[in-house]
Short mmCIF file of C-alpha atoms in Angstrom, two decimals:
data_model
loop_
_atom_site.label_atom_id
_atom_site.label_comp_id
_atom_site.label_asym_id
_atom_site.label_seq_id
_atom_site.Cartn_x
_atom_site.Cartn_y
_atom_site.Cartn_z
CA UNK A 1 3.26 12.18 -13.55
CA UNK A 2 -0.09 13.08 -11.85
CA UNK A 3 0.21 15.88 -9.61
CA UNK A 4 -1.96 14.46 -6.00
CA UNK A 5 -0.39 13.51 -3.08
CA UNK A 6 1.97 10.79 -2.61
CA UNK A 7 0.58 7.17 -2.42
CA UNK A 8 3.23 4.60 -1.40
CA UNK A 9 1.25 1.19 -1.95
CA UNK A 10 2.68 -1.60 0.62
CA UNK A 11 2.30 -5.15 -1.17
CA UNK A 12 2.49 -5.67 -4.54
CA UNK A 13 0.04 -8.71 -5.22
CA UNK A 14 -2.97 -8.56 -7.06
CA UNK A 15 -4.77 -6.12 -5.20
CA UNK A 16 -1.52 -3.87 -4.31
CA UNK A 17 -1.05 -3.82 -7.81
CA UNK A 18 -3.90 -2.58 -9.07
CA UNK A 19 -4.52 -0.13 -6.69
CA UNK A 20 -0.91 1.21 -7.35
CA UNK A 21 -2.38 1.37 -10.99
CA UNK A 22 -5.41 2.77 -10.16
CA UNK A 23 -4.14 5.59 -8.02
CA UNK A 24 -1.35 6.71 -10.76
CA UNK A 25 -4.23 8.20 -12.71
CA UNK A 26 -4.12 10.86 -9.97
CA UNK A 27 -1.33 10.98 -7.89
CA UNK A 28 2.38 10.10 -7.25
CA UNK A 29 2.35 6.31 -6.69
CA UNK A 30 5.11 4.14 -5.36
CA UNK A 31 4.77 0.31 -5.32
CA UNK A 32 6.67 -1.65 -2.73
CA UNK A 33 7.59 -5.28 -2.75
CA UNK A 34 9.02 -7.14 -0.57
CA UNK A 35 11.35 -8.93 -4.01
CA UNK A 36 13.78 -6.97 -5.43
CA UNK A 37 13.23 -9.39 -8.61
CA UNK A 38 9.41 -8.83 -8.69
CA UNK A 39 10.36 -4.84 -8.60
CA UNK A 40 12.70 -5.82 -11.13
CA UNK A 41 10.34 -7.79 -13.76
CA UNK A 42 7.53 -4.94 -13.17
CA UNK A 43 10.42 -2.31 -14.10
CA UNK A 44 11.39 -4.09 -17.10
CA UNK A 45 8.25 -5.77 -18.48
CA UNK A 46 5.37 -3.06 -17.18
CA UNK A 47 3.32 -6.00 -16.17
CA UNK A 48 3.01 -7.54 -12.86
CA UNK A 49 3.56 -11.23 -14.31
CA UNK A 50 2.91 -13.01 -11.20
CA UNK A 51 -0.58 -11.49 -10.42
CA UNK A 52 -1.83 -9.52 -13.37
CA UNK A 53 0.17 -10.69 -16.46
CA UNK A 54 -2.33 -9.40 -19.06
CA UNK A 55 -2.46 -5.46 -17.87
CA UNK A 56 0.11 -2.79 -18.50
CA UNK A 57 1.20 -1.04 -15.46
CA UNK A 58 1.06 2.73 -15.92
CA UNK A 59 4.61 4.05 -17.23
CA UNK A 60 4.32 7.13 -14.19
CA UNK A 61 4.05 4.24 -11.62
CA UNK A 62 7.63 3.79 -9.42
CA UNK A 63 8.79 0.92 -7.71
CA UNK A 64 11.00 0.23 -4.87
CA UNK A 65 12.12 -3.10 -3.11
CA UNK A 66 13.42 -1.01 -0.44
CA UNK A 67 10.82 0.18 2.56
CA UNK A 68 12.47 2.71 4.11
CA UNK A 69 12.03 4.69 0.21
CA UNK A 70 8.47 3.84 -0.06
CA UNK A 71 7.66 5.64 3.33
CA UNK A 72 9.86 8.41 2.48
CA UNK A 73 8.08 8.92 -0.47
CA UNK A 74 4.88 9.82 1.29
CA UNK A 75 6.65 11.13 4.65
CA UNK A 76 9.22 13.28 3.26
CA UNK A 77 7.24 15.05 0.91
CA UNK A 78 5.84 18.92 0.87
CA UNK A 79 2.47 17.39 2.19
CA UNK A 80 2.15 13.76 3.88
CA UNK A 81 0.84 11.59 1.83
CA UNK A 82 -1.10 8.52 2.24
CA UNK A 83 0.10 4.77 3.04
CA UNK A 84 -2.16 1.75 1.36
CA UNK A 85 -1.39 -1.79 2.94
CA UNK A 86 -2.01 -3.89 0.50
CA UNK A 87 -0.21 -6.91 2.03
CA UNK A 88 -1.76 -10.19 3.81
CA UNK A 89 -2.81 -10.72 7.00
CA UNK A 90 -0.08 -13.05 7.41
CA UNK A 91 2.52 -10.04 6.89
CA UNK A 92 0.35 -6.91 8.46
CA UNK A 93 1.87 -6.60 12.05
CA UNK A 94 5.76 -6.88 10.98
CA UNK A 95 4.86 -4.19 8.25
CA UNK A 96 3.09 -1.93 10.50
CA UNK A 97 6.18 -2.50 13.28
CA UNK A 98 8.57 -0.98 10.45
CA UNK A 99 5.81 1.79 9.76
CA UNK A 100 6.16 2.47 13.29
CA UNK A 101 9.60 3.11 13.60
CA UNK A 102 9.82 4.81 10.67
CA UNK A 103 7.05 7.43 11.89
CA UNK A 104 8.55 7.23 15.33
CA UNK A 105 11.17 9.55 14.10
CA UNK A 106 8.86 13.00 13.95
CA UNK A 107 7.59 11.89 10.61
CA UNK A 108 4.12 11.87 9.49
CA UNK A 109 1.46 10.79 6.82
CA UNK A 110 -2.02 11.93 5.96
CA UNK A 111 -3.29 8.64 6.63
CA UNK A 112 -3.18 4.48 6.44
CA UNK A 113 -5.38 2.41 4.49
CA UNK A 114 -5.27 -1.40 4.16
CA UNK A 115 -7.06 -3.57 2.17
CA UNK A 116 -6.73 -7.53 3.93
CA UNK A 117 -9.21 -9.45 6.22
CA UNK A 118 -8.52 -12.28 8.29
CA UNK A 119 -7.57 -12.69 11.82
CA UNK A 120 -3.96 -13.43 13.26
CA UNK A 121 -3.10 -16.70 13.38
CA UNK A 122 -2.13 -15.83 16.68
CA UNK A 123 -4.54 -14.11 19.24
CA UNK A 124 -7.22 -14.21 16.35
CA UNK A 125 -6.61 -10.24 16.18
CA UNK A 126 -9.13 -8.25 13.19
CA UNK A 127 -6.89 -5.96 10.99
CA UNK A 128 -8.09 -2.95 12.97
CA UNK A 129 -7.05 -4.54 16.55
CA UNK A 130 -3.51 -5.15 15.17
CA UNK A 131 -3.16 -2.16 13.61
CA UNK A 132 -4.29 0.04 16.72
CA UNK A 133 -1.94 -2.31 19.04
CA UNK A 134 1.09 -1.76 16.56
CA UNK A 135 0.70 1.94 16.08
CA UNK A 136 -0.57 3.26 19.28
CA UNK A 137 2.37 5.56 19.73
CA UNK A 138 1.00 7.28 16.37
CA UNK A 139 -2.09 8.18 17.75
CA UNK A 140 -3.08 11.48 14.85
CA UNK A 141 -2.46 8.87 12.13
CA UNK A 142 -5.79 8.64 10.63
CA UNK A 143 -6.55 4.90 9.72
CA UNK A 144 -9.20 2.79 7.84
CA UNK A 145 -10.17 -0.29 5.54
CA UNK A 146 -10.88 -0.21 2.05
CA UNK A 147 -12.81 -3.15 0.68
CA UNK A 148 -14.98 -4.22 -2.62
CA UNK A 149 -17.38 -5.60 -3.61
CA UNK A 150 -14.42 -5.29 -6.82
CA UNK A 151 -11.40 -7.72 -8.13
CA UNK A 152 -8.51 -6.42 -8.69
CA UNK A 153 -8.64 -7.34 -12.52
CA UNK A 154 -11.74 -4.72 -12.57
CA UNK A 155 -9.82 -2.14 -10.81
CA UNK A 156 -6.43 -2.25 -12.52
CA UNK A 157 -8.29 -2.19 -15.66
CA UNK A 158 -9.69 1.03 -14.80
CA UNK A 159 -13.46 -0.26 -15.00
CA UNK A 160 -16.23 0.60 -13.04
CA UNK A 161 -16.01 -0.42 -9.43
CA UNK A 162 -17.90 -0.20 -6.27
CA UNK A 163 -15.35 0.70 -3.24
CA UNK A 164 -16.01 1.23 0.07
CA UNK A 165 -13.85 2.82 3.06
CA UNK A 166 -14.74 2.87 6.53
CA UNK A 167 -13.03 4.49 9.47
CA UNK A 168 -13.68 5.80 12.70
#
């Protein structure tokens, strides 16, 4: 197991996936999804069959279908670690509600990164809007947005990528 901080990777699609992947070369990654039987395939087969069915997962990488252990993993460790959202936009502000109890409770993380685009289907809200709304009463959390130009293929595979984050 790779001896960085703690990554606890929220969403365990495509792009969740292989960033999970990705970041295991380095640190302590745990993948969370929201099916206790996807969490249960990846366990068993090493593959994420839905999204990626063709790469091995890396055998340090941890999963958990239960939140409230993902967050702990980064929140509840000798430094806080960092939180990737790598769910939809469909699914970002009742994920960042549960982040914000959780932290609500004197807990803390080095920061929150999430990876979708979009608006919200209701209010037409950008990631960044939502995200400031949701966790306002966190206001030290450092926050950004990670995006390609990349596929997830590319970056699970450990190939050459161009990544960019921006924050403010």
């Amino acid at each position: 197991m790779a001896t960085g901080k703690r990554v606890a990777v929220l969403g365990a699609g495509a792009w969740g996936t292989a960033l999970a992947a990705a970041a295991c070369r380095q640190s302590d990654v745990m993948l969370w999804a929201r099916r206790q039987a996807a969490i249960g395939q990846m366990q068993l087969q090493g593959v994420n069959q839905d999204y990626l069915p063709d790469i091995a997962l890396p055998q340090a990488l941890r999963y958990t279908a239960d939140l409230a252990q993902a967050l702990a993993h980064v929140t509840e460790a000798p430094e806080p670690g960092l939180i990737v959202l790598g769910t939809p936009m469909a699914g970002l502000a009742q994920i960042c509600g549960q982040i914000q109890q959780w932290l609500g409770t004197q807990r803390s993380v080095a920061g929150l990164v999430w990876t979708c685009k979009g608006l919200t289907a209701e209010g037409g809200q950008l990631p960044h809007e939502l995200i400031a709304q949701t966790l306002k009463d966190s206001q030290a959390l450092e926050t950004g947005v990670l995006s390609g130009p990349s596929f997830a293929r590319e970056v699970a595979l450990g190939l050459p990528v161009a990544l960019t984050i921006a924050s403010d």
